[in-house]
Short mmCIF file of N, CA and C in Angstrom, two decimals:
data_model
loop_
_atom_site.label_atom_id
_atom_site.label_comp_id
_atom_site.label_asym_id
_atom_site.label_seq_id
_atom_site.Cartn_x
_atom_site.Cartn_y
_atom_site.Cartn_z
N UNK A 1 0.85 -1.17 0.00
CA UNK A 1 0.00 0.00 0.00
C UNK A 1 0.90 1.24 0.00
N UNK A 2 0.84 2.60 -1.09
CA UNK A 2 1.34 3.57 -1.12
C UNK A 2 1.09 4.43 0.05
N UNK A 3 2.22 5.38 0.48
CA UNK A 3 1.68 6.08 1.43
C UNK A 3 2.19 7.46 1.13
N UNK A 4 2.10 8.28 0.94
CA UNK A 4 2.37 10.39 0.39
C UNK A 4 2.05 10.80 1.15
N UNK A 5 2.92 11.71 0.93
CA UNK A 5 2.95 12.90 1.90
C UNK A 5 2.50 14.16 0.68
N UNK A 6 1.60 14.99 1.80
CA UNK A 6 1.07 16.05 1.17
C UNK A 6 1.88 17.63 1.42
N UNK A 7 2.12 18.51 0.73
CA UNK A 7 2.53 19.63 1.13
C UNK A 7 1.99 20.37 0.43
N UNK A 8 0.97 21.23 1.83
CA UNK A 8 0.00 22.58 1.36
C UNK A 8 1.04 23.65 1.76
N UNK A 9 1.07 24.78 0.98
CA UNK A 9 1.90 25.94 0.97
C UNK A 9 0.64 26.78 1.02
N UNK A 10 1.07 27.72 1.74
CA UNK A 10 0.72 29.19 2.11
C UNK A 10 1.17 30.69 2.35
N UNK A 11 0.76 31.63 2.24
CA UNK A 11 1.92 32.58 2.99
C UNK A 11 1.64 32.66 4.15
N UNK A 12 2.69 33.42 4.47
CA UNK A 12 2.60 33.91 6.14
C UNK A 12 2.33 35.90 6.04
N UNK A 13 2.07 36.41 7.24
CA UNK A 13 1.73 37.79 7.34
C UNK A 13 2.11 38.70 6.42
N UNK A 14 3.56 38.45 6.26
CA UNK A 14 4.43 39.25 5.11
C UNK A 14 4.31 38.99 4.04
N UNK A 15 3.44 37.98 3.34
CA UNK A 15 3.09 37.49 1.85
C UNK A 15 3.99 36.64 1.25
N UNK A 16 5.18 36.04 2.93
CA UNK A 16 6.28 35.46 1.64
C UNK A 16 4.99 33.65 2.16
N UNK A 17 5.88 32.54 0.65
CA UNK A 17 5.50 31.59 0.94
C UNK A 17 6.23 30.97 2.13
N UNK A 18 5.77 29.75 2.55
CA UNK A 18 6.23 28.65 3.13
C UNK A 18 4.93 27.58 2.98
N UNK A 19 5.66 25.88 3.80
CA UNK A 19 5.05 24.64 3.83
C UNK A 19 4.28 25.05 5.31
N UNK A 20 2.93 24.89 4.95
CA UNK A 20 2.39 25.06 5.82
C UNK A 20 1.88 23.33 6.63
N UNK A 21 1.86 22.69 5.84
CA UNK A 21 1.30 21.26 6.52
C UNK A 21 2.29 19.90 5.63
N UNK A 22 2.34 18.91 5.82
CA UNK A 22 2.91 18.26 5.23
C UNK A 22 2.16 16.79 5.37
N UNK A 23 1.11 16.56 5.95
CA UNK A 23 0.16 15.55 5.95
C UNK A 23 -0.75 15.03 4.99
N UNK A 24 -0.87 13.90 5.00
CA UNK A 24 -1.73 13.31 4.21
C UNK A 24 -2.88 12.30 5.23
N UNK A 25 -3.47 12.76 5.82
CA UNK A 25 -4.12 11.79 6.80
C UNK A 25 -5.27 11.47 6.48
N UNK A 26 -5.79 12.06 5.60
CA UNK A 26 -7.36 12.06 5.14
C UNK A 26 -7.61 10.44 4.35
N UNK A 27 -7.39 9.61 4.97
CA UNK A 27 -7.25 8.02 4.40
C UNK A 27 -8.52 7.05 4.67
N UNK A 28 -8.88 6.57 3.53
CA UNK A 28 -10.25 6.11 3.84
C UNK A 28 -9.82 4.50 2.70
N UNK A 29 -10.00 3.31 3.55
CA UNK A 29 -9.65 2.49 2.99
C UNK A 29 -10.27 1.14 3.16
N UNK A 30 -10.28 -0.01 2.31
CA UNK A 30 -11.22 -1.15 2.63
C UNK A 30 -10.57 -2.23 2.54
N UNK A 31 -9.82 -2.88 3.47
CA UNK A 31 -8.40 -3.92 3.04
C UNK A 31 -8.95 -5.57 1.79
N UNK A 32 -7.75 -4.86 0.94
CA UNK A 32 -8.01 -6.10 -0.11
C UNK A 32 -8.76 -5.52 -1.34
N UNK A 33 -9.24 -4.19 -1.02
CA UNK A 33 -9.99 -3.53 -2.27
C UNK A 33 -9.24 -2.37 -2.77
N UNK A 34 -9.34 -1.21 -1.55
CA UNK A 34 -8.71 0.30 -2.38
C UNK A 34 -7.92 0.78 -1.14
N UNK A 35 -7.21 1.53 -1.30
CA UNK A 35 -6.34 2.79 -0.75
C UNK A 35 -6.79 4.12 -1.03
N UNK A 36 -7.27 4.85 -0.45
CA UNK A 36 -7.83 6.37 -0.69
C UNK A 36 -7.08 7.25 -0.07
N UNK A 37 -6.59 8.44 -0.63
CA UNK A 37 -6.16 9.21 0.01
C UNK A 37 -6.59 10.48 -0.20
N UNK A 38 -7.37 12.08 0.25
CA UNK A 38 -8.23 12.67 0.06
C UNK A 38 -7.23 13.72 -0.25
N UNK A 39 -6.28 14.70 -1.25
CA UNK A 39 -5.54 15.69 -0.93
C UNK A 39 -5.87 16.80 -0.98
N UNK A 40 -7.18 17.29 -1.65
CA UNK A 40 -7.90 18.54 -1.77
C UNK A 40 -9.07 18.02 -1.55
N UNK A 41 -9.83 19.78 -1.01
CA UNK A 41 -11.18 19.90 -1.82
C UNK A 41 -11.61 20.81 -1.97
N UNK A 42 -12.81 21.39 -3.03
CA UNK A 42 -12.73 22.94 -2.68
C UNK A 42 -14.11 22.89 -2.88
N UNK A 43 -14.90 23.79 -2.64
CA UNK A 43 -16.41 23.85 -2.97
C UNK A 43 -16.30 25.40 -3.68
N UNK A 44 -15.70 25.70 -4.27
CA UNK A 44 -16.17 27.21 -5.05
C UNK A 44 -15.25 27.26 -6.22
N UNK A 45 -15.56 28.03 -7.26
CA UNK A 45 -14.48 28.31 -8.60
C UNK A 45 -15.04 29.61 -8.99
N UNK A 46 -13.85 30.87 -8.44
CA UNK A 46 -12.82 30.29 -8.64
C UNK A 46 -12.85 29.30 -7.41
N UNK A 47 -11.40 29.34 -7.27
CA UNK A 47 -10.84 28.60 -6.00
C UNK A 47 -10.46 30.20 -4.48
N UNK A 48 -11.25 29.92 -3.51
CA UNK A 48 -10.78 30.97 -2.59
C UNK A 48 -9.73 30.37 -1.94
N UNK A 49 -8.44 31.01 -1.94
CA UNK A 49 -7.60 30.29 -1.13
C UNK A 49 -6.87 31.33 -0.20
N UNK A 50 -7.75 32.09 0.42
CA UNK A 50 -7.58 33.11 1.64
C UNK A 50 -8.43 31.48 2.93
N UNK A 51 -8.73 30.92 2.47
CA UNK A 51 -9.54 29.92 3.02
C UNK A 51 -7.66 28.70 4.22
N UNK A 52 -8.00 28.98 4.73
CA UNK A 52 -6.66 28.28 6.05
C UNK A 52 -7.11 26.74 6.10
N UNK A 53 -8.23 26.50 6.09
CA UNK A 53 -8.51 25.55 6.74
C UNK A 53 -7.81 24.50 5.30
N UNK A 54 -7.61 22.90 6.21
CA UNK A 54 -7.35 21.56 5.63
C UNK A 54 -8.40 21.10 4.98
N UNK A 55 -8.54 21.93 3.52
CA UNK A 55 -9.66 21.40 2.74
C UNK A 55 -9.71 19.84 2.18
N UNK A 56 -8.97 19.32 2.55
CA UNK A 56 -9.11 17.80 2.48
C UNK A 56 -10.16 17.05 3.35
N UNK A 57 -9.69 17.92 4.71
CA UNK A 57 -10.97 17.13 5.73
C UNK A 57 -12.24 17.33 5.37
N UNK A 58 -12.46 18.39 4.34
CA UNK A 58 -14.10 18.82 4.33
C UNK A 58 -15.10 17.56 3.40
N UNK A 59 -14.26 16.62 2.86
CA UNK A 59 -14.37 15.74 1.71
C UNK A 59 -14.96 14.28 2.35
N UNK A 60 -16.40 14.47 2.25
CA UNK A 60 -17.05 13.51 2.72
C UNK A 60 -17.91 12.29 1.84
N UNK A 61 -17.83 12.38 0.72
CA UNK A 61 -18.66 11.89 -0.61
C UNK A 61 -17.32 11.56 -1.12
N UNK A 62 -17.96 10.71 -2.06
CA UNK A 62 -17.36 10.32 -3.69
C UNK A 62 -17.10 11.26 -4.46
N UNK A 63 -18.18 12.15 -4.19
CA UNK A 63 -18.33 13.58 -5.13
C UNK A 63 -17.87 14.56 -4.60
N UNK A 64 -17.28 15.59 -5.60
CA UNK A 64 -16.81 16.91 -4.88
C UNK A 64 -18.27 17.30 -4.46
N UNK A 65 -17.85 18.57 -3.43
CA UNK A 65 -19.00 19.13 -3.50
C UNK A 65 -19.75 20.28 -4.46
N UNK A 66 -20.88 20.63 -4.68
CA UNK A 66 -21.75 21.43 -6.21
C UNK A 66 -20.90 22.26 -6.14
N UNK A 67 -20.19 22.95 -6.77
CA UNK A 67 -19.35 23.92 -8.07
C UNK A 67 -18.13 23.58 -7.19
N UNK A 68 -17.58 22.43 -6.86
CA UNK A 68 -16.44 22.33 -6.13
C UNK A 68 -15.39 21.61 -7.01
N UNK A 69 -14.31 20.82 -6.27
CA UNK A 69 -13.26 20.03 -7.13
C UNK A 69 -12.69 18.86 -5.73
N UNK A 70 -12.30 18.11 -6.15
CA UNK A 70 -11.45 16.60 -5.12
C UNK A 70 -10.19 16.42 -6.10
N UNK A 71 -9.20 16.33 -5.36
CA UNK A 71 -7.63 15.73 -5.64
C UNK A 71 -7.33 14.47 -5.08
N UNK A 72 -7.44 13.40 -5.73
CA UNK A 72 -7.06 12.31 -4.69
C UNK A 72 -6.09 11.17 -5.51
N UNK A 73 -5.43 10.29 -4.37
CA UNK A 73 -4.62 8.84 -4.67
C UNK A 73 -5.56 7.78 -4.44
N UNK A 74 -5.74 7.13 -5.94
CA UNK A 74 -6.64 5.73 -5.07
C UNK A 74 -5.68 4.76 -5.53
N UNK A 75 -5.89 3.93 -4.72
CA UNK A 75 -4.69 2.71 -5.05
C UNK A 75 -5.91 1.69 -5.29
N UNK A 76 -5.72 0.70 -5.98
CA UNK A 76 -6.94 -0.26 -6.39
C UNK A 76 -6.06 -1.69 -6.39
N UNK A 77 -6.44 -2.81 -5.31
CA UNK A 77 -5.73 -3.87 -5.18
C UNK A 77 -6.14 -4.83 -6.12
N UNK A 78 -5.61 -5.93 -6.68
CA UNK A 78 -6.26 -7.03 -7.27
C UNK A 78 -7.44 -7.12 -7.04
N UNK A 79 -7.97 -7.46 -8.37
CA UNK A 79 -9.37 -7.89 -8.18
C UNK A 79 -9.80 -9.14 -7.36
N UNK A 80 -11.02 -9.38 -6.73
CA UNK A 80 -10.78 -11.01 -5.49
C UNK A 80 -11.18 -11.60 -6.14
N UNK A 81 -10.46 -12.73 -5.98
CA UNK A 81 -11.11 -14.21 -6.29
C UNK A 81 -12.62 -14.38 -6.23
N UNK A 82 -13.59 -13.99 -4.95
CA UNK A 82 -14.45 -14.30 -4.65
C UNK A 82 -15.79 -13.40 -5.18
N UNK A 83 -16.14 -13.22 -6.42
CA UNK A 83 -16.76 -12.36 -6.71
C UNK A 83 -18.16 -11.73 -5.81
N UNK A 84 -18.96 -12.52 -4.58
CA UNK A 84 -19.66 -12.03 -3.81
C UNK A 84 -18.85 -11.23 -2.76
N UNK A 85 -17.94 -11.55 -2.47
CA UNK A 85 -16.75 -10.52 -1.42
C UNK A 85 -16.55 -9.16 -1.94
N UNK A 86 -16.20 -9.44 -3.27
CA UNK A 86 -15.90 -8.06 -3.96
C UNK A 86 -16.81 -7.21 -4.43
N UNK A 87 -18.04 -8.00 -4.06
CA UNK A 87 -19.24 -6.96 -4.76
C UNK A 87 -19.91 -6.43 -2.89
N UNK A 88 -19.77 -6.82 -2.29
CA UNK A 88 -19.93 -6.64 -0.54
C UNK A 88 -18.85 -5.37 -0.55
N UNK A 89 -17.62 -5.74 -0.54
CA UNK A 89 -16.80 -4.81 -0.35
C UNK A 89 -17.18 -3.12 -0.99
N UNK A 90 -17.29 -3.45 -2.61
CA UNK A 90 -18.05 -2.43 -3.20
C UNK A 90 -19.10 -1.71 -2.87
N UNK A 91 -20.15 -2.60 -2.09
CA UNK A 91 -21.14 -2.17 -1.99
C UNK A 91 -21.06 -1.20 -0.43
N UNK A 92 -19.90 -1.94 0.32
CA UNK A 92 -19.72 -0.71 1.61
C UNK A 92 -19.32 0.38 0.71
N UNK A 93 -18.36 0.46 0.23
CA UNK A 93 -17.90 1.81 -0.48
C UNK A 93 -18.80 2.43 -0.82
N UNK A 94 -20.10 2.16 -1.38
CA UNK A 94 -20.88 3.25 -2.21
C UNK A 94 -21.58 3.96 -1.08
N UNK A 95 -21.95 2.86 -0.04
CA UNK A 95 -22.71 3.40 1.33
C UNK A 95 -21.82 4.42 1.82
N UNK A 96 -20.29 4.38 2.15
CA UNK A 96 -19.50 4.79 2.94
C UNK A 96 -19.57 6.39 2.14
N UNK A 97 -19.19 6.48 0.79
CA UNK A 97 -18.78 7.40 -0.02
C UNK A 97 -20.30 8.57 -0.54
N UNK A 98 -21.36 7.69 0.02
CA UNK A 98 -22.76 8.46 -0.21
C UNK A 98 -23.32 8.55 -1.79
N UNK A 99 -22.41 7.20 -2.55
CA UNK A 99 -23.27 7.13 -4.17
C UNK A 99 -24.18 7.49 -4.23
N UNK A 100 -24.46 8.77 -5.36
CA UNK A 100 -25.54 9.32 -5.40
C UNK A 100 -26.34 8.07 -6.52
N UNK A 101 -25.59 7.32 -7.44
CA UNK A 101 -26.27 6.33 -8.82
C UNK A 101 -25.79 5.26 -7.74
N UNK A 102 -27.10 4.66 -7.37
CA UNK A 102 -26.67 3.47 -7.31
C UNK A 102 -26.76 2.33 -8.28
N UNK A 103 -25.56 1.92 -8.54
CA UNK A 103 -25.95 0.36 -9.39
C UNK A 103 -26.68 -0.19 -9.60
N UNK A 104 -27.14 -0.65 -10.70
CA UNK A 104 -28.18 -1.73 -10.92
C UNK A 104 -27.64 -3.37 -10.61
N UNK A 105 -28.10 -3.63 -10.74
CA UNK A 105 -28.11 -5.25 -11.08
C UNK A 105 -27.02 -5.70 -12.35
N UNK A 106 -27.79 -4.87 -13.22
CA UNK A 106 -26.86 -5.11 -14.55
C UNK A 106 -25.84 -4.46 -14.34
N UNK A 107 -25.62 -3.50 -13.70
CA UNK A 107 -24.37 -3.16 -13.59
C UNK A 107 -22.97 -3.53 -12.55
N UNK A 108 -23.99 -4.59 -11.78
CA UNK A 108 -23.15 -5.38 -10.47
C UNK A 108 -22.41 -6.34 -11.61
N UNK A 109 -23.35 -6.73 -12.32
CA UNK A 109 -23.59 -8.31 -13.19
C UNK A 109 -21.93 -8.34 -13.83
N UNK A 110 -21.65 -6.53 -14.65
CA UNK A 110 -20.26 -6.63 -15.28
C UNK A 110 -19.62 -6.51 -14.91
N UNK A 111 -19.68 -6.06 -13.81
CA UNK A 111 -18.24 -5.62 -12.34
C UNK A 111 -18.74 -4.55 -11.82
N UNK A 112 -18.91 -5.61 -10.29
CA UNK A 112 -18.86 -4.58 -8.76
C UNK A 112 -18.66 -3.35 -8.72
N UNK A 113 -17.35 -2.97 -9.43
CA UNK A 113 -17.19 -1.47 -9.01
C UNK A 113 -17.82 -0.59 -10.31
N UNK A 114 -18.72 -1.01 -11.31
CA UNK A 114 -19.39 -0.41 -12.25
C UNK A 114 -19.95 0.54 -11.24
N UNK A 115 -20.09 2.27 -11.77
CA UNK A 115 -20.61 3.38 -11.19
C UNK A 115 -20.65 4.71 -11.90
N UNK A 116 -21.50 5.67 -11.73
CA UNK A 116 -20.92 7.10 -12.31
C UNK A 116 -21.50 8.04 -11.28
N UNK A 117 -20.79 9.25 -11.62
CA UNK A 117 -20.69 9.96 -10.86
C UNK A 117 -21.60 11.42 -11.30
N UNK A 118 -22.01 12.26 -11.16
CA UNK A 118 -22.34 13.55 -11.46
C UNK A 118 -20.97 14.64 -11.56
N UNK A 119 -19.76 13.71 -12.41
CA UNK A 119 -18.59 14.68 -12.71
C UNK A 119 -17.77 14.75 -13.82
N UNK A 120 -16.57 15.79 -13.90
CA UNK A 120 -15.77 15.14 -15.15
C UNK A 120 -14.32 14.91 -14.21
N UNK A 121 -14.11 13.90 -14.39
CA UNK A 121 -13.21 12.77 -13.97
C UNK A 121 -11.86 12.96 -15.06
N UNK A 122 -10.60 13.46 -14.20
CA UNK A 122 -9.60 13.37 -15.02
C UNK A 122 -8.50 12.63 -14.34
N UNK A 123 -7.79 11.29 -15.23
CA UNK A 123 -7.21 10.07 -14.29
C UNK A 123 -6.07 9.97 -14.95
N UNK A 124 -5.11 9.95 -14.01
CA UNK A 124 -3.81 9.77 -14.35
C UNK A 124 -3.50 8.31 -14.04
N UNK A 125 -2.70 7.45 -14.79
CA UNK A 125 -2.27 6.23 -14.25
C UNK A 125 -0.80 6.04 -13.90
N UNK A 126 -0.76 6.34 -12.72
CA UNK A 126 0.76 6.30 -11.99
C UNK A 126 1.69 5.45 -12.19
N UNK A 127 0.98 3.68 -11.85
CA UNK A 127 1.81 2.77 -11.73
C UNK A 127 0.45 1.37 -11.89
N UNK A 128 1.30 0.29 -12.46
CA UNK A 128 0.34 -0.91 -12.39
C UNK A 128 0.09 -0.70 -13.11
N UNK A 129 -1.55 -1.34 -13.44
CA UNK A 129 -2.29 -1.33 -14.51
C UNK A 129 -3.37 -2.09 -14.14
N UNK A 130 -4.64 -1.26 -15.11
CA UNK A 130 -6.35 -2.09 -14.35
C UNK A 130 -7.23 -1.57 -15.89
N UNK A 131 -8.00 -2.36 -16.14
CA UNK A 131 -9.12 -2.12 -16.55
C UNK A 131 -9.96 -1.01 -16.32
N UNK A 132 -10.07 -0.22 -18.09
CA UNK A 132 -11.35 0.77 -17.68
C UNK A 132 -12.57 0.56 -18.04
N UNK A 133 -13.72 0.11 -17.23
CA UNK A 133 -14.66 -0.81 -18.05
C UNK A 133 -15.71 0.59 -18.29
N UNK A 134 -16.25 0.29 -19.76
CA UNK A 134 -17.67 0.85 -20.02
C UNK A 134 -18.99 -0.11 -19.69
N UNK A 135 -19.75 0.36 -20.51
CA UNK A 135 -21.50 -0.54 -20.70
C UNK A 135 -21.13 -1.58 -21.92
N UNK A 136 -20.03 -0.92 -22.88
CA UNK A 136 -20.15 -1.46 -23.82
C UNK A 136 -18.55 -2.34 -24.24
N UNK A 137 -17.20 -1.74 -23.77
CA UNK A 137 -16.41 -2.32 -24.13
C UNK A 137 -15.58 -2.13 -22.62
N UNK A 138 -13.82 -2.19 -22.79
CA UNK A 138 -12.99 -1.42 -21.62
C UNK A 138 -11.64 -1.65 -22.31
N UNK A 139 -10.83 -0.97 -21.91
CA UNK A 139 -9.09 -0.55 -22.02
C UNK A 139 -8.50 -0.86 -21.23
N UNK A 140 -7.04 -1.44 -21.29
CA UNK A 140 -6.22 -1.67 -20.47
C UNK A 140 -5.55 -0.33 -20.34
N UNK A 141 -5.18 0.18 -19.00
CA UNK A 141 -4.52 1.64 -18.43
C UNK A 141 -2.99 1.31 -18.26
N UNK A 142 -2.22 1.74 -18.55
CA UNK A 142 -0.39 1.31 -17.81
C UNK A 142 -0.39 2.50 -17.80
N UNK A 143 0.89 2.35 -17.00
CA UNK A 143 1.82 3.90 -16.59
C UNK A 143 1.83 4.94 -17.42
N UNK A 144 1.27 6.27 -17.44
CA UNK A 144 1.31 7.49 -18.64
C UNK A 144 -0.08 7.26 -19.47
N UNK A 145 -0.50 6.57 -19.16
CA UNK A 145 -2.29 6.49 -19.48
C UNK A 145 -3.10 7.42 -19.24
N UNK A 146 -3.73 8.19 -19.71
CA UNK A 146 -4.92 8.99 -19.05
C UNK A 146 -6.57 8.76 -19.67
N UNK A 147 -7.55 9.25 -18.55
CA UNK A 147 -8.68 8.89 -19.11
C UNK A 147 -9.88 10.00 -18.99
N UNK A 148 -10.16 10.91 -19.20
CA UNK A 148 -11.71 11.43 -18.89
C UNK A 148 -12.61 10.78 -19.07
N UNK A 149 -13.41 10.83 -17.75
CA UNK A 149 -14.91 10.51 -17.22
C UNK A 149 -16.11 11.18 -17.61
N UNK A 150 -16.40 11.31 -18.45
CA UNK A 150 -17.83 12.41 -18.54
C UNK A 150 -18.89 12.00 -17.92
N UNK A 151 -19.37 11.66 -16.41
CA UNK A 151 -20.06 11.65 -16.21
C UNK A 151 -21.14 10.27 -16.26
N UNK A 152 -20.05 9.26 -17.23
CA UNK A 152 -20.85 8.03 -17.93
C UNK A 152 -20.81 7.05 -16.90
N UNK A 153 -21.20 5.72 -17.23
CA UNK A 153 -20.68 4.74 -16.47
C UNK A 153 -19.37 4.12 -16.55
N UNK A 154 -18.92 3.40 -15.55
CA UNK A 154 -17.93 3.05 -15.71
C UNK A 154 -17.17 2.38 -14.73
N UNK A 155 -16.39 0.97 -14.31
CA UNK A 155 -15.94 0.84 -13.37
C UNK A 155 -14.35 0.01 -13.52
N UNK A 156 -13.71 -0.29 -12.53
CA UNK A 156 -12.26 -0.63 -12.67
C UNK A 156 -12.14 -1.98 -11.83
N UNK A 157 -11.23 -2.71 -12.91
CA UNK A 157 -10.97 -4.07 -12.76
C UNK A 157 -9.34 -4.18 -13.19
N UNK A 158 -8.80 -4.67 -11.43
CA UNK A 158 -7.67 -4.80 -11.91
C UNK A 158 -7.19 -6.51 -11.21
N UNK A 159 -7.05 -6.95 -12.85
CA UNK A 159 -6.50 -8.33 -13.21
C UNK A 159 -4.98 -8.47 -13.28
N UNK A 160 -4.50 -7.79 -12.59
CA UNK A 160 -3.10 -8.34 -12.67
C UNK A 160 -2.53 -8.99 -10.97
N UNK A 161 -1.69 -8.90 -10.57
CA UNK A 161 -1.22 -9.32 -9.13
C UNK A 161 -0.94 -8.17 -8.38
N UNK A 162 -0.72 -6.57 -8.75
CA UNK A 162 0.09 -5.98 -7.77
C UNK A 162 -1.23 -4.49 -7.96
N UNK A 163 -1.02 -4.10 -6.98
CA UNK A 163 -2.03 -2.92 -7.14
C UNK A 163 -1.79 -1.39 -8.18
N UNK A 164 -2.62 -0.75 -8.46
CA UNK A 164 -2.55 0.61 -9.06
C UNK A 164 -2.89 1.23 -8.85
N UNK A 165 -1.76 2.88 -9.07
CA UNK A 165 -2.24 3.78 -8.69
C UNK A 165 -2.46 4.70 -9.51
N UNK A 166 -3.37 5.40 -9.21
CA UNK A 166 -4.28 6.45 -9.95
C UNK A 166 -4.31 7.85 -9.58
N UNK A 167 -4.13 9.06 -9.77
CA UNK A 167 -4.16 10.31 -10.00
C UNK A 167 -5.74 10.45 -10.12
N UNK A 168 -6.23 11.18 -9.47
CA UNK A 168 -7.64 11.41 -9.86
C UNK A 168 -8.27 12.84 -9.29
N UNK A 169 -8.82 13.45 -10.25
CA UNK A 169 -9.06 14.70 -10.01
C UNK A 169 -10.73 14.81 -10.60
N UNK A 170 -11.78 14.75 -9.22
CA UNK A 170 -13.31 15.16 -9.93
C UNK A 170 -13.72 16.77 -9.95
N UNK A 171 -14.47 16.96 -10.94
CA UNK A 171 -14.97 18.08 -10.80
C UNK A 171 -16.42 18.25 -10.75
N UNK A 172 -17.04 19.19 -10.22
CA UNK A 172 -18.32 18.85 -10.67
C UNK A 172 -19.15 19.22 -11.63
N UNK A 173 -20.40 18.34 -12.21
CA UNK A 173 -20.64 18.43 -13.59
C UNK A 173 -22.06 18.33 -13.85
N UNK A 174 -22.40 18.81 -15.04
CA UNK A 174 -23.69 18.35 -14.92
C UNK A 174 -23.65 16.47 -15.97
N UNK A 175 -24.26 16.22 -15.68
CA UNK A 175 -25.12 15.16 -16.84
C UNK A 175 -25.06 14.81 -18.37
N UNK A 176 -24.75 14.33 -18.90
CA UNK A 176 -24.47 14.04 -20.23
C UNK A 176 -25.48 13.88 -21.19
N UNK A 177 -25.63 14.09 -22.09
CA UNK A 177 -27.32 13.92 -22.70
C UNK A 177 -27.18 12.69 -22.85
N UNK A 178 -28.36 11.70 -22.75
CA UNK A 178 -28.98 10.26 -22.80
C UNK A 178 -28.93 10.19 -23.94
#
């Protein structure tokens, strides 16, 4: 499991910069499934950043919050053997994270972590490699991969042995036309 360190910069009285925090504690995790790590959040755009507080802690959803943004590390472990485990596991996550879509059936049916979000989703692929599944097909991701989310369905399956990590930045969005 990856572990980062975060460094928020700020000024001080006199306007010069410095490291104001160097934590990453905002960790929300489900052993054997994901690694989360929360590094931003903002609820306004622009961005107010007269704002002090550890906008990471404010990050309670899956979703940024309405006209907001989320910065995060998810690490995604092998997929399990046991496909009712992994769809349990999933299914705490959506409870835990406050899924606004919940899954169907058909969408458990192609993989557990099938979901969308009300965002546009921009994903970096760090390390490893996993499956990006649609409704209709999916891509293999390696290192220097990127993907936008519009908002669609979509979930991640990773078939190899060692976990991946992901860059992930939501914004919030409206809806895609049907």
């Amino acid at each position: 499991m990856a572990k980062w360190k975060r460094y928020v910069l700020t000024s001080n009285a006199e306007g010069r910069s410095y490291v104001k925090s160097s934590e990453a504690d905002m960790v929300k995790e489900e052993a054997g499934a994901y690694y989360r790590v929360e590094l931003w959040t903002t609820r306004e755009m622009p961005v107010d950043n007269s704002i002090e507080d550890d906008r990471a802690r404010s990050s309670v959803s899956r979703e940024p919050p309405p006209g907001g943004s989320t910065f995060r590390m998810l690490e995604i472990f092998p997929d399990l053997d046991d496909p009712q485990e992994q769809r349990r596991k999933i299914e705490k996550l959506h409870r835990e994270t406050q899924q606004k879509h919940v899954p169907t059936e058909q969408d458990y049916a192609r993989h557990p972590s099938m979901h969308r979000t009300d965002t546009c989703d921009v994903i970096f692929c760090v390390s490893g490699e996993i499956y990006l599944m649609t409704d209709t097909d999916e891509v293999l991701m390696r290192p220097g991969d990127s993907t936008v989310i519009r908002g669609v369905n979509h979930g991640w399956s990773n078939r190899s042995n060692a976990p991946c990590l992901l860059a992930v930045t939501m914004h919030d969005a409206s809806l895609p036309p049907a």
